Amino acid sequence: MAQSTTSPNTEVKIQDPNCIPWDPNNDIFPLRSQLPKNIPYHPDAPEDAAWTKANDILPNPSQTQTQHPVENLKCSIHYWSSPAQQPANSGLKEKAATGGISGRAILLDYWTYAQSTPGKAYDPYTGHPITFTDLLACAAYQGINISPASQGGDIQVGDILLIRSGWVDKYNTLTDDQRQRAANRHVHVFEPSPSQTKPEEGSQEWAGLAQDPLTLTWLHDSYFSAVAGDAPGFERWPSLETGPNNDGKGGWLLHEYILALWGMPLGEMWDLEGVAEVCRRQKRWTFFLASAPDIIFGGVSSHPNATAIF
């Protein structure tokens, strides 16, 4: 029987509470295989990096599992490398201590859309860039308009964006050996040149949002309060070296804008399978989402401790 909680402005009917976990036993997939476990430092981190003291001293390192990185204004790409003398600037402790993240979430189920579109070639375990045009088509398939409400769309200021790329669904179908081979591919932040890759090992690639001006502008103008997805990087990994103005002047990352410039939380490797199933069954794509990051002084990411409520 549904329970109801009434507020002055809305009523939440709790019919399908849905935890958004990532199984801690999935350590067979070391996404950042260079990260040590259960030791409070990273051999490649700067000597004054706060992360050497705060980020991975948990039993299950957050950078290798479901996580919610938060803003860090000290560095744009490596957002974990704020000086250890100023760990409070990382933002995680403040975000958690002030009530975490909660509000209306909207799911774009790109995986279901891609599988339902005849002739569409898509594999979440390749570097497939999900463009803004792709997102528009996915939204139309779901019957929603992802323009901001000020432009006549369905996106409200403060919404939380969730994108299901299919990464977790495919992960669940792989053998341990297949998972290990995929994880052991070389890691590159930007698209590697042929001389940087070993054909027999390959380069670690994952589908995600495209690094292009249209996608960036949409994310900015929608005024999301947070974004998250089931892919390891949320954005296409590695980044294509096109430059933010498509001028070919070096690669760039959505992380730089989302975290460092906007101060917006970004979630990676969220298990959205249960949420997507409920959305399809109820034929609705919005719901209440609550995320309570761990309170870690000097931390820059946390397990999301998230729950979707329909």
Short mmCIF file of C-alpha atoms in Angstrom, two decimals:
data_model
loop_
_atom_site.label_atom_id
_atom_site.label_comp_id
_atom_site.label_asym_id
_atom_site.label_seq_id
_atom_site.Cartn_x
_atom_site.Cartn_y
_atom_site.Cartn_z
CA MET A 1 0.00 0.00 0.00
CA ALA A 2 1.38 3.38 -0.96
CA GLN A 3 2.46 5.74 1.79
CA SER A 4 1.98 9.48 1.32
CA THR A 5 3.95 12.43 2.57
CA THR A 6 2.26 15.77 2.10
CA SER A 7 4.00 19.14 1.87
CA PRO A 8 2.43 22.55 1.22
CA ASN A 9 3.13 22.28 -2.49
CA THR A 10 3.18 18.64 -3.47
CA GLU A 11 2.38 15.08 -2.43
CA VAL A 12 4.88 12.25 -2.79
CA LYS A 13 3.33 8.80 -3.12
CA ILE A 14 5.95 6.27 -2.11
CA GLN A 15 5.19 3.33 -4.39
CA ASP A 16 8.58 2.16 -5.63
CA PRO A 17 11.47 3.23 -3.40
CA ASN A 18 14.54 2.23 -5.39
CA CYS A 19 18.04 2.22 -3.97
CA ILE A 20 20.80 3.12 -6.44
CA PRO A 21 23.76 0.99 -5.32
CA TRP A 22 26.91 -0.36 -6.85
CA ASP A 23 27.74 -3.84 -5.61
CA PRO A 24 30.98 -3.56 -3.56
CA ASN A 25 31.80 -7.10 -4.65
CA ASN A 26 32.36 -5.88 -8.21
CA ASP A 27 36.05 -5.29 -7.54
CA ILE A 28 36.84 -7.56 -10.51
CA PHE A 29 36.49 -4.42 -12.58
CA PRO A 30 39.33 -2.06 -11.56
CA LEU A 31 38.34 0.92 -13.68
CA ARG A 32 41.24 2.94 -12.41
CA SER A 33 43.61 0.02 -12.12
CA GLN A 34 46.40 2.42 -11.21
CA LEU A 35 44.61 3.34 -7.97
CA PRO A 36 45.79 1.43 -4.92
CA LYS A 37 43.25 0.08 -2.47
CA ASN A 38 43.20 0.36 1.31
CA ILE A 39 46.21 2.68 1.48
CA PRO A 40 45.88 6.44 1.98
CA TYR A 41 47.95 7.67 -0.95
CA HIS A 42 48.28 7.51 -4.69
CA PRO A 43 51.80 7.11 -6.13
CA ASP A 44 51.15 9.50 -9.03
CA ALA A 45 49.44 12.23 -7.00
CA PRO A 46 51.20 15.56 -6.29
CA GLU A 47 52.90 15.59 -2.91
CA ASP A 48 50.50 18.24 -1.59
CA ALA A 49 47.33 16.63 -2.96
CA ALA A 50 44.53 16.49 -0.42
CA TRP A 51 43.46 13.22 -2.01
CA THR A 52 46.52 11.50 -0.57
CA LYS A 53 44.99 12.12 2.85
CA ALA A 54 41.27 11.94 2.26
CA ASN A 55 39.86 10.34 -0.83
CA ASP A 56 40.74 6.66 -0.86
CA ILE A 57 41.15 5.68 2.75
CA LEU A 58 37.71 4.06 2.75
CA PRO A 59 37.47 0.24 2.54
CA ASN A 60 36.01 0.59 -0.97
CA PRO A 61 37.74 3.44 -2.84
CA SER A 62 35.09 5.78 -4.22
CA GLN A 63 37.02 6.49 -7.40
CA THR A 64 36.64 2.86 -8.46
CA GLN A 65 32.94 2.48 -7.70
CA THR A 66 29.66 4.38 -7.72
CA GLN A 67 30.50 7.88 -6.64
CA HIS A 68 29.47 11.52 -6.41
CA PRO A 69 32.46 13.80 -7.07
CA VAL A 70 31.81 17.38 -6.04
CA GLU A 71 33.18 20.77 -6.83
CA ASN A 72 36.83 21.66 -6.32
CA LEU A 73 37.88 25.05 -7.58
CA LYS A 74 41.62 24.39 -7.28
CA CYS A 75 42.02 22.24 -10.36
CA SER A 76 39.80 21.60 -13.33
CA ILE A 77 40.85 18.23 -14.74
CA HIS A 78 42.31 16.51 -11.69
CA TYR A 79 39.67 17.78 -9.33
CA TRP A 80 41.08 15.74 -6.44
CA SER A 81 44.37 17.66 -6.26
CA SER A 82 43.66 20.61 -4.00
CA PRO A 83 46.49 21.47 -1.60
CA ALA A 84 46.40 19.43 1.58
CA GLN A 85 46.72 22.66 3.56
CA GLN A 86 43.26 23.71 2.30
CA PRO A 87 41.24 20.47 2.29
CA ALA A 88 38.01 22.24 3.25
CA ASN A 89 37.89 23.76 -0.23
CA SER A 90 36.99 20.40 -1.74
CA GLY A 91 33.28 20.93 -1.10
CA LEU A 92 32.21 17.39 -0.16
CA LYS A 93 31.96 17.96 3.59
CA GLU A 94 29.89 21.11 3.09
CA LYS A 95 27.60 19.42 0.56
CA ALA A 96 26.94 16.50 2.90
CA ALA A 97 26.60 18.56 6.07
CA THR A 98 23.98 20.86 4.54
CA GLY A 99 21.54 18.09 3.73
CA GLY A 100 23.02 16.39 0.69
CA ILE A 101 21.31 16.51 -2.69
CA SER A 102 17.58 16.03 -3.18
CA GLY A 103 14.97 17.06 -5.69
CA ARG A 104 13.20 16.07 -8.87
CA ALA A 105 15.25 13.81 -11.12
CA ILE A 106 14.74 13.11 -14.80
CA LEU A 107 16.02 9.95 -16.50
CA LEU A 108 17.14 9.79 -20.11
CA ASP A 109 17.26 6.06 -20.92
CA TYR A 110 19.59 6.22 -23.90
CA TRP A 111 20.31 2.49 -23.78
CA THR A 112 16.67 1.51 -24.30
CA TYR A 113 16.27 4.16 -27.00
CA ALA A 114 19.36 2.94 -28.88
CA GLN A 115 18.29 -0.70 -28.69
CA SER A 116 14.81 0.20 -29.95
CA THR A 117 16.06 2.23 -32.92
CA PRO A 118 16.52 0.10 -36.07
CA GLY A 119 19.95 0.44 -37.63
CA LYS A 120 21.47 2.41 -34.76
CA ALA A 121 24.97 1.15 -33.99
CA TYR A 122 25.78 1.67 -30.33
CA ASP A 123 27.97 -0.07 -27.77
CA PRO A 124 28.50 1.46 -24.31
CA TYR A 125 31.92 -0.22 -24.13
CA THR A 126 33.25 1.89 -27.01
CA GLY A 127 34.06 5.59 -27.13
CA HIS A 128 30.65 6.44 -28.56
CA PRO A 129 29.91 10.16 -28.06
CA ILE A 130 26.28 10.77 -27.08
CA THR A 131 25.57 14.10 -28.73
CA PHE A 132 22.92 16.68 -27.91
CA THR A 133 21.10 15.55 -31.06
CA ASP A 134 21.10 12.01 -29.65
CA LEU A 135 19.67 13.27 -26.37
CA LEU A 136 16.91 15.13 -28.20
CA ALA A 137 15.99 11.95 -30.09
CA CYS A 138 16.07 9.89 -26.88
CA ALA A 139 13.83 12.40 -25.12
CA ALA A 140 11.38 12.43 -28.05
CA TYR A 141 11.29 8.61 -27.88
CA GLN A 142 10.32 8.91 -24.20
CA GLY A 143 7.77 11.62 -24.94
CA ILE A 144 9.49 14.47 -23.14
CA ASN A 145 10.98 17.80 -24.14
CA ILE A 146 14.43 18.44 -22.68
CA SER A 147 14.45 22.14 -23.39
CA PRO A 148 14.40 24.34 -20.27
CA ALA A 149 10.93 25.25 -19.02
CA SER A 150 11.69 28.88 -19.88
CA GLN A 151 11.85 27.75 -23.50
CA GLY A 152 8.69 25.66 -23.33
CA GLY A 153 10.35 22.38 -22.32
CA ASP A 154 10.05 19.99 -19.39
CA ILE A 155 13.35 20.73 -17.62
CA GLN A 156 12.82 22.69 -14.41
CA VAL A 157 15.53 24.74 -12.74
CA GLY A 158 17.21 22.51 -10.16
CA ASP A 159 16.33 19.17 -11.78
CA ILE A 160 18.80 16.31 -11.38
CA LEU A 161 19.82 14.72 -14.69
CA LEU A 162 20.38 10.95 -14.90
CA ILE A 163 21.58 9.27 -18.09
CA ARG A 164 21.50 5.50 -18.60
CA SER A 165 24.11 4.62 -21.19
CA GLY A 166 23.78 0.84 -20.79
CA TRP A 167 27.21 0.38 -19.24
CA VAL A 168 25.93 -1.43 -16.13
CA ASP A 169 23.48 -3.57 -18.11
CA LYS A 170 26.26 -4.79 -20.38
CA TYR A 171 28.60 -5.24 -17.42
CA ASN A 172 26.09 -7.66 -15.92
CA THR A 173 26.27 -9.85 -19.04
CA LEU A 174 30.07 -10.11 -19.20
CA THR A 175 32.18 -12.89 -17.78
CA ASP A 176 34.86 -12.05 -15.22
CA ASP A 177 37.51 -12.56 -17.89
CA GLN A 178 35.77 -10.17 -20.29
CA ARG A 179 35.47 -7.57 -17.55
CA GLN A 180 39.14 -7.91 -16.69
CA ARG A 181 40.24 -7.55 -20.32
CA ALA A 182 38.13 -4.43 -20.75
CA ALA A 183 39.49 -2.89 -17.56
CA ASN A 184 43.11 -3.63 -18.43
CA ARG A 185 43.03 -1.51 -21.55
CA HIS A 186 45.28 1.54 -21.37
CA VAL A 187 43.76 4.66 -19.80
CA HIS A 188 43.98 7.97 -21.65
CA VAL A 189 42.32 11.26 -20.71
CA PHE A 190 42.36 12.49 -24.30
CA GLU A 191 42.13 10.61 -27.58
CA PRO A 192 45.52 8.86 -27.94
CA SER A 193 47.64 8.92 -31.05
CA PRO A 194 48.48 5.57 -32.69
CA SER A 195 51.96 5.74 -31.15
CA GLN A 196 50.42 5.84 -27.66
CA THR A 197 48.42 2.64 -28.01
CA LYS A 198 49.30 -1.02 -28.06
CA PRO A 199 47.10 -2.82 -30.61
CA GLU A 200 47.18 -6.03 -28.61
CA GLU A 201 45.87 -4.28 -25.49
CA GLY A 202 43.76 -1.43 -26.83
CA SER A 203 42.68 1.82 -25.23
CA GLN A 204 40.10 2.10 -22.47
CA GLU A 205 37.00 3.66 -24.03
CA TRP A 206 33.48 4.20 -22.73
CA ALA A 207 30.38 5.84 -24.15
CA GLY A 208 29.22 9.09 -22.60
CA LEU A 209 28.12 12.63 -23.29
CA ALA A 210 29.97 14.23 -26.18
CA GLN A 211 32.41 17.04 -25.52
CA ASP A 212 30.77 19.51 -27.86
CA PRO A 213 29.49 23.09 -27.50
CA LEU A 214 25.81 22.16 -27.96
CA THR A 215 25.89 19.64 -25.12
CA LEU A 216 27.82 22.03 -22.89
CA THR A 217 25.41 24.89 -23.58
CA TRP A 218 22.38 22.69 -22.89
CA LEU A 219 23.81 21.50 -19.57
CA HIS A 220 24.52 25.08 -18.57
CA ASP A 221 21.23 26.62 -19.67
CA SER A 222 19.16 23.86 -18.04
CA TYR A 223 20.48 24.79 -14.58
CA PHE A 224 20.62 21.22 -13.31
CA SER A 225 21.48 20.90 -9.63
CA ALA A 226 23.42 17.68 -10.28
CA VAL A 227 24.10 15.18 -13.05
CA ALA A 228 24.90 11.46 -12.94
CA GLY A 229 25.01 8.37 -15.11
CA ASP A 230 25.87 4.70 -15.17
CA ALA A 231 29.02 5.16 -17.29
CA PRO A 232 32.50 5.32 -15.71
CA GLY A 233 33.11 8.90 -16.81
CA PHE A 234 29.62 10.35 -17.48
CA GLU A 235 31.17 11.93 -20.56
CA ARG A 236 32.72 10.15 -23.55
CA TRP A 237 36.05 8.64 -22.51
CA PRO A 238 38.65 9.50 -23.61
CA SER A 239 37.85 13.02 -24.71
CA LEU A 240 37.99 13.76 -28.42
CA GLU A 241 40.58 16.44 -29.12
CA THR A 242 38.41 19.01 -30.86
CA GLY A 243 38.66 21.94 -28.49
CA PRO A 244 35.59 23.58 -26.89
CA ASN A 245 35.07 25.70 -30.01
CA ASN A 246 35.71 22.88 -32.50
CA ASP A 247 38.91 24.68 -33.44
CA GLY A 248 41.23 21.72 -32.94
CA LYS A 249 43.16 23.51 -30.19
CA GLY A 250 43.44 20.72 -27.69
CA GLY A 251 41.06 18.42 -25.86
CA TRP A 252 38.74 19.39 -23.05
CA LEU A 253 36.42 17.73 -20.58
CA LEU A 254 32.88 18.37 -19.39
CA HIS A 255 34.28 17.69 -15.92
CA GLU A 256 36.20 20.96 -16.15
CA TYR A 257 32.99 22.93 -16.53
CA ILE A 258 30.61 20.86 -14.40
CA LEU A 259 32.88 20.50 -11.37
CA ALA A 260 35.45 23.27 -11.44
CA LEU A 261 33.55 26.14 -13.06
CA TRP A 262 29.93 25.46 -12.09
CA GLY A 263 30.40 23.63 -8.79
CA MET A 264 27.79 21.05 -9.78
CA PRO A 265 27.97 17.49 -8.36
CA LEU A 266 28.61 14.76 -10.93
CA GLY A 267 27.89 11.07 -10.38
CA GLU A 268 29.51 8.12 -12.14
CA MET A 269 28.83 4.37 -12.26
CA TRP A 270 25.33 4.65 -10.80
CA ASP A 271 23.31 1.46 -11.11
CA LEU A 272 20.18 2.79 -12.84
CA GLU A 273 18.76 -0.59 -13.89
CA GLY A 274 16.02 -0.71 -11.28
CA VAL A 275 15.11 2.94 -11.80
CA ALA A 276 14.86 2.47 -15.57
CA GLU A 277 12.60 -0.56 -15.12
CA VAL A 278 10.20 1.39 -12.89
CA CYS A 279 10.21 4.34 -15.31
CA ARG A 280 9.33 2.09 -18.25
CA ARG A 281 6.62 0.31 -16.29
CA GLN A 282 5.02 3.51 -15.03
CA LYS A 283 5.65 5.38 -18.31
CA ARG A 284 7.07 8.32 -16.42
CA TRP A 285 10.59 9.68 -16.38
CA THR A 286 10.65 11.98 -13.37
CA PHE A 287 10.78 11.05 -9.70
CA PHE A 288 12.14 12.24 -6.37
CA LEU A 289 15.83 11.55 -5.76
CA ALA A 290 17.76 11.87 -2.51
CA SER A 291 21.54 11.50 -2.22
CA ALA A 292 23.39 11.75 1.09
CA PRO A 293 27.15 11.85 0.42
CA ASP A 294 29.47 10.74 3.20
CA ILE A 295 30.83 13.51 5.41
CA ILE A 296 34.56 13.35 4.72
CA PHE A 297 36.76 16.30 5.69
CA GLY A 298 38.92 17.10 2.67
CA GLY A 299 37.14 14.50 0.55
CA VAL A 300 36.30 15.11 -3.08
CA SER A 301 34.03 12.16 -3.83
CA SER A 302 31.74 9.79 -2.01
CA HIS A 303 29.45 6.87 -2.51
CA PRO A 304 26.15 8.57 -3.40
CA ASN A 305 23.91 6.75 -0.90
CA ALA A 306 21.06 7.55 -3.28
CA THR A 307 17.42 6.51 -3.40
CA ALA A 308 14.82 7.16 -6.10
CA ILE A 309 11.22 7.49 -4.91
CA PHE A 310 8.26 7.27 -7.29
#
